[in-house]
Coordinates of C-alpha atoms in Angstrom, one line a residue:
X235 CA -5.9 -35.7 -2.7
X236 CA -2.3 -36.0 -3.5
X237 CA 0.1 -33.5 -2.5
X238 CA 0.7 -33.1 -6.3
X239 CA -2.9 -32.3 -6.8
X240 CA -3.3 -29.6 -3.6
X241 CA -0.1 -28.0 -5.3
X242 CA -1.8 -27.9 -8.7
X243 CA -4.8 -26.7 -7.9
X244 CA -3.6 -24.1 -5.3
X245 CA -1.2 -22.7 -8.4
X246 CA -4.4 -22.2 -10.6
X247 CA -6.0 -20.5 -7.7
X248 CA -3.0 -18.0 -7.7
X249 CA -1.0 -15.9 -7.1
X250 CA -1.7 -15.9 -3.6
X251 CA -1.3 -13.0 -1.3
X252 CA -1.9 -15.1 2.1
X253 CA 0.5 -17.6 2.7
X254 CA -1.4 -20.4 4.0
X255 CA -0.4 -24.4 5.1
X256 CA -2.5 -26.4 3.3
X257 CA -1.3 -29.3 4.7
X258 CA 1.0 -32.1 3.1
X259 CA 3.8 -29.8 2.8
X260 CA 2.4 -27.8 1.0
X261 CA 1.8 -23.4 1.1
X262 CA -0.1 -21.2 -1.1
X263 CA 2.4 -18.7 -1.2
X264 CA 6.0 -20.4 -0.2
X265 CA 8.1 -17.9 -2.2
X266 CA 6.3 -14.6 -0.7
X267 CA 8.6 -11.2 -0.9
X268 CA 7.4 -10.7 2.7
X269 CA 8.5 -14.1 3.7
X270 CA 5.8 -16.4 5.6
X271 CA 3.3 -13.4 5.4
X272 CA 1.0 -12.8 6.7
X273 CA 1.9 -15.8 9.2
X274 CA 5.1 -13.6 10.1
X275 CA 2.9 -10.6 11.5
X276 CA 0.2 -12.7 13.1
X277 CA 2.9 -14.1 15.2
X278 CA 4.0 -11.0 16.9
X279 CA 0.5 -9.8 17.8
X280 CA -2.3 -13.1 18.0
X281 CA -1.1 -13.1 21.7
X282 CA -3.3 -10.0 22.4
X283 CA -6.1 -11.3 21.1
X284 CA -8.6 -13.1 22.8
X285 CA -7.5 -16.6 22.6
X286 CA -11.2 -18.4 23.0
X287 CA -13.7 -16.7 20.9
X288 CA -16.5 -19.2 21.5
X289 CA -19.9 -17.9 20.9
X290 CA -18.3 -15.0 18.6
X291 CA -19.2 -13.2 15.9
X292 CA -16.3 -12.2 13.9
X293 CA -16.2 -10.0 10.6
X294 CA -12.7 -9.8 7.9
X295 CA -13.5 -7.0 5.5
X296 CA -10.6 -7.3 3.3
X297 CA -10.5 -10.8 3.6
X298 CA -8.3 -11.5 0.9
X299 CA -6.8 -15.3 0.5
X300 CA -9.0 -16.2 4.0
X301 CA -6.0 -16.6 6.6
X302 CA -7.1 -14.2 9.2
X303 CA -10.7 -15.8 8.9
X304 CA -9.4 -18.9 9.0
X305 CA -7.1 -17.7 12.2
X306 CA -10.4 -16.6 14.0
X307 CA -12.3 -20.2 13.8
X308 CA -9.7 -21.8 14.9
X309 CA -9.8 -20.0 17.8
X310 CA -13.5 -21.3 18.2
X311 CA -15.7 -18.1 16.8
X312 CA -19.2 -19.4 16.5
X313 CA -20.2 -17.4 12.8
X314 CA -16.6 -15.7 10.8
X315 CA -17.7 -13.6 7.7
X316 CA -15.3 -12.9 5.4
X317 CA -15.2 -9.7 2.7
X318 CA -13.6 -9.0 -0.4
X319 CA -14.6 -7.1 -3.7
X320 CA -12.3 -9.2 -5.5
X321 CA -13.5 -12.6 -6.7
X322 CA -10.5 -14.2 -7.3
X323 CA -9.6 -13.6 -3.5
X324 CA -12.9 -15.2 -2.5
X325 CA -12.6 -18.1 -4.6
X326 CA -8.5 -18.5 -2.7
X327 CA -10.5 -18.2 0.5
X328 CA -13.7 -20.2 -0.1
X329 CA -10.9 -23.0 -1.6
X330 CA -8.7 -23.1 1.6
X331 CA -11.2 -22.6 4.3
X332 CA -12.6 -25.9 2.9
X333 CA -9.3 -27.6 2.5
X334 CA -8.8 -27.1 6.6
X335 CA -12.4 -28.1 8.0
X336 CA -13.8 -24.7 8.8
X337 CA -17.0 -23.1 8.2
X338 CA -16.5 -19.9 7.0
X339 CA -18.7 -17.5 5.0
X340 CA -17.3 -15.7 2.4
X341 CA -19.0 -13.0 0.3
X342 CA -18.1 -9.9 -2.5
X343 CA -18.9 -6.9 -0.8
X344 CA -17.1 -3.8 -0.8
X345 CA -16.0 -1.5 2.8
X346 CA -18.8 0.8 1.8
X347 CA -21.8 -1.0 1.4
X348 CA -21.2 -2.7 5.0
X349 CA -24.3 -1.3 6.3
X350 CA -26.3 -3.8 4.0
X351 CA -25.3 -6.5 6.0
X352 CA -27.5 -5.4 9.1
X353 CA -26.2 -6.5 12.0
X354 CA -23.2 -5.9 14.4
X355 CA -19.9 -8.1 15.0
X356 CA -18.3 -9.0 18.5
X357 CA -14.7 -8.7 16.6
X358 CA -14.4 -6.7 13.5
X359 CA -11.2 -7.5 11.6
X360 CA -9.7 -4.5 9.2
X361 CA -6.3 -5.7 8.2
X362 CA -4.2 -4.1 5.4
X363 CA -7.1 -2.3 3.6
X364 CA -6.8 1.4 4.5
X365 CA -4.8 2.2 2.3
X366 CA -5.9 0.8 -1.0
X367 CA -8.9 2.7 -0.3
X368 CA -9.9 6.4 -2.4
X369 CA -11.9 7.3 0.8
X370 CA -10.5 5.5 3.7
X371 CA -12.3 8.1 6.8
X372 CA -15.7 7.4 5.3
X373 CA -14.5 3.3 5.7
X374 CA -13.4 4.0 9.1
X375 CA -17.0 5.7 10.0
X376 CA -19.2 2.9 8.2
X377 CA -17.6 0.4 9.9
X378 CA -18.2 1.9 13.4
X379 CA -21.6 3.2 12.4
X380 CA -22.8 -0.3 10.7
X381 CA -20.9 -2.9 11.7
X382 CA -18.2 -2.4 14.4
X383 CA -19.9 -4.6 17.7
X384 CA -17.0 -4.1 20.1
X385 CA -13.6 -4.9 19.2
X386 CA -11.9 -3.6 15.9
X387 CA -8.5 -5.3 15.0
X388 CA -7.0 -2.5 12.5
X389 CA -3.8 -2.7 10.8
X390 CA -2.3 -0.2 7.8
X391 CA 0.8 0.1 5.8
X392 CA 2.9 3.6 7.8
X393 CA 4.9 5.6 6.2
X394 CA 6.7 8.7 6.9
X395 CA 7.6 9.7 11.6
X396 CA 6.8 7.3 14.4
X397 CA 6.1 10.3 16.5
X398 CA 2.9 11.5 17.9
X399 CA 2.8 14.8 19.4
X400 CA 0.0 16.6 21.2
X401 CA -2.6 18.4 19.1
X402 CA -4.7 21.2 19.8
X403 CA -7.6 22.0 20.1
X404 CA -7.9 24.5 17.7
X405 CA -5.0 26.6 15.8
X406 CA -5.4 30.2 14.0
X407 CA -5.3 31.0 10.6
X408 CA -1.9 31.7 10.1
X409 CA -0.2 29.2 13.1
X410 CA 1.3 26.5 10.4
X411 CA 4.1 25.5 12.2
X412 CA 2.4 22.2 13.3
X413 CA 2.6 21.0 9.6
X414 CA 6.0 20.9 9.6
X415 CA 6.5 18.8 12.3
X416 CA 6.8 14.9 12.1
X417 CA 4.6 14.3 14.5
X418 CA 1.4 16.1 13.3
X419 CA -1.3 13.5 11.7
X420 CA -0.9 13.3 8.2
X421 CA -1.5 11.2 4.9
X422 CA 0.8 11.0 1.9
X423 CA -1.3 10.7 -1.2
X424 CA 0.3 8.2 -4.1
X425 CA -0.7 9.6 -7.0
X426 CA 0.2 7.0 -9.7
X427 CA 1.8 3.7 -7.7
X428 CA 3.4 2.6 -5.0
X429 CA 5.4 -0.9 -4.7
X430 CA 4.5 -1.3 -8.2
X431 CA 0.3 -1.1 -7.3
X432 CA -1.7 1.2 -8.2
X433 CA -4.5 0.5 -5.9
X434 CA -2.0 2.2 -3.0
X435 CA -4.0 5.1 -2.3
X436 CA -3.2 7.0 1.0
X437 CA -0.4 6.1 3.4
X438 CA -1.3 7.4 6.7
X439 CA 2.0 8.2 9.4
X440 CA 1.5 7.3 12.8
X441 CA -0.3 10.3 14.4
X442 CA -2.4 10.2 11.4
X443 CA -4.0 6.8 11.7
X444 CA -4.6 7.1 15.6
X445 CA -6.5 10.4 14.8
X446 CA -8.3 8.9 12.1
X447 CA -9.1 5.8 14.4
X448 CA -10.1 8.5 16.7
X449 CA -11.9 10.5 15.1
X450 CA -14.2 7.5 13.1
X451 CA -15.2 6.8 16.7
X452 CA -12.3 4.4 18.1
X453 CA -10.6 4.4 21.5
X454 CA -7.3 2.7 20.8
X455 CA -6.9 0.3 23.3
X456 CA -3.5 -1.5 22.9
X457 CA -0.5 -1.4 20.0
X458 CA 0.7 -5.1 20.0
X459 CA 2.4 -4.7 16.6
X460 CA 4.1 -1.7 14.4
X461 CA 1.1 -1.4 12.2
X462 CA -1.7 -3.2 14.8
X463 CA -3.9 -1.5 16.9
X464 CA -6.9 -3.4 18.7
X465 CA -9.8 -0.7 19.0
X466 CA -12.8 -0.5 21.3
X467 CA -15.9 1.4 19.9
X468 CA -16.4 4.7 21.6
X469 CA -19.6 6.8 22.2
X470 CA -18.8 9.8 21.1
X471 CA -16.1 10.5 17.8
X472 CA -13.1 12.3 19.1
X473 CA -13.1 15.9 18.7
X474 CA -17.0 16.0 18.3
X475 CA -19.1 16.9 20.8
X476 CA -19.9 19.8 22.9
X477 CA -16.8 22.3 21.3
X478 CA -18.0 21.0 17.9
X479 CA -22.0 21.1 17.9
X480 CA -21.6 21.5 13.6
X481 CA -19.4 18.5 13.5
X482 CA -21.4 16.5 15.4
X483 CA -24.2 17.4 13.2
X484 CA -22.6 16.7 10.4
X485 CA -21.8 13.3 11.4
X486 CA -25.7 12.1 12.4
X487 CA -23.9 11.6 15.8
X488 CA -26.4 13.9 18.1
X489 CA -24.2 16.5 20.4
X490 CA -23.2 15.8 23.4
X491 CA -23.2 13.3 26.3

């Protein structure tokens, strides 16, 4: 195939999200608003990332144009199983994993219906999908429930204070002073649009996403990047357990351990 030909039939593929090097010169995406994205963020976190994943299961949900998946073969994963609910992302992802020699499955399923896949990954992969999501926690908890094997590579769009601050356990009725305060876990709801798409949803701050991570069942493990945490499945949901028998309950999580 002439480089003509990848360019042309890359263009009717498009427009492309991932900005991937098909070879010959030539990129699905070369005039990106993000630049070389996501090639650009993968850079300043695929260091902590295990760099042999031989033997691996790894699962993209969100798997857009394919360049994470694509990412994860190459560094040797044995099965990669890419998700989307949007065709025309499937078909950029089934076109450019077979363009660079790798074996990748690719199927249209959507975040909730994970659990019909029946089985657990080794690496979970949940990049830049949080947010275009209606109900993003109940995402978070079918993915550890279903799906989520060991290691969960999470990244979402932040908006709004870098700063964490200690919560409590528990605050009265009328203590509201936390809600005021950067720090304090929070999501801002976009109503309409956001960055001219509608499918932006909620934009967690900082605190907000760790707690949510938390809270889904999550210990967060390392932040390599602004927006990247790698996650380690936990036993027990933070902030349910022995203080919180009803919350437990409510979660089909059993009490305490």
């Amino acid at each position: 195939m002439t480089a003509a030909e990848l360019r042309r039939q890359a263009d009717a593929l498009g427009p492309w999200f991932h900005n991937i090097d098909l070879g010959d010169g030539v990129w699905t995406a070369p005039d990106h608003f993000l630049g070389d994205y996501p090639g650009v963020k993968w850079r300043r976190f695929a260091d902590a990332l295990p760099a042999d994943l031989t033997g691996k299961s790894v699962l993209d949900i969100g798997c857009n144009g394919g360049f994470y998946a694509i990412a994860m073969k190459r560094r040797g994963a044995a099965r990669v199983l890419g998700l989307d609910s949007d065709d025309r992302y499937l078909a950029q992802a089934r076109f450019a994993a077979a363009r660079l020699g790798h074996d990748i499955e690719f199927r249209n399923l959507s975040v909730y219906d994970v659990g019909a896949l029946g089985e657990r990954f080794d690496v979970v992969l949940f990049m830049g999908v949080l947010y275009h999501l209606r109900h993003p926690l109940l995402a978070l908890d079918l993915i550890r429930e279903h799906v989520a094997g060991d290691l969960l590579v999470f990244q979402s769009m932040l908006r709004g204070s870098r700063a964490v601050e200690p919560v409590a356990e528990d605050y009265e009725f009328w203590d509201m002073d936390q809600f005021e305060r950067p720090g304090y876990p929070r999501m801002h709801f976009v109503e309409r649009a956001y960055a001219h798409d509608w499918t932006n949803w909620w934009i967690p701050n900082r605190a907000g996403i760790e707690a949510m991570l938390r809270a889904s069942g999550f210990a967060i493990e390392a932040q390599p990047e602004a927006e990247v945490y790698l996650c380690r499945t936990a036993p027990v949901p933070y902030g349910v357990g022995a203080e919180y028998p009803a919350r437990a309950e409510a979660h089909g999580r059993g009490g305490t351990r």
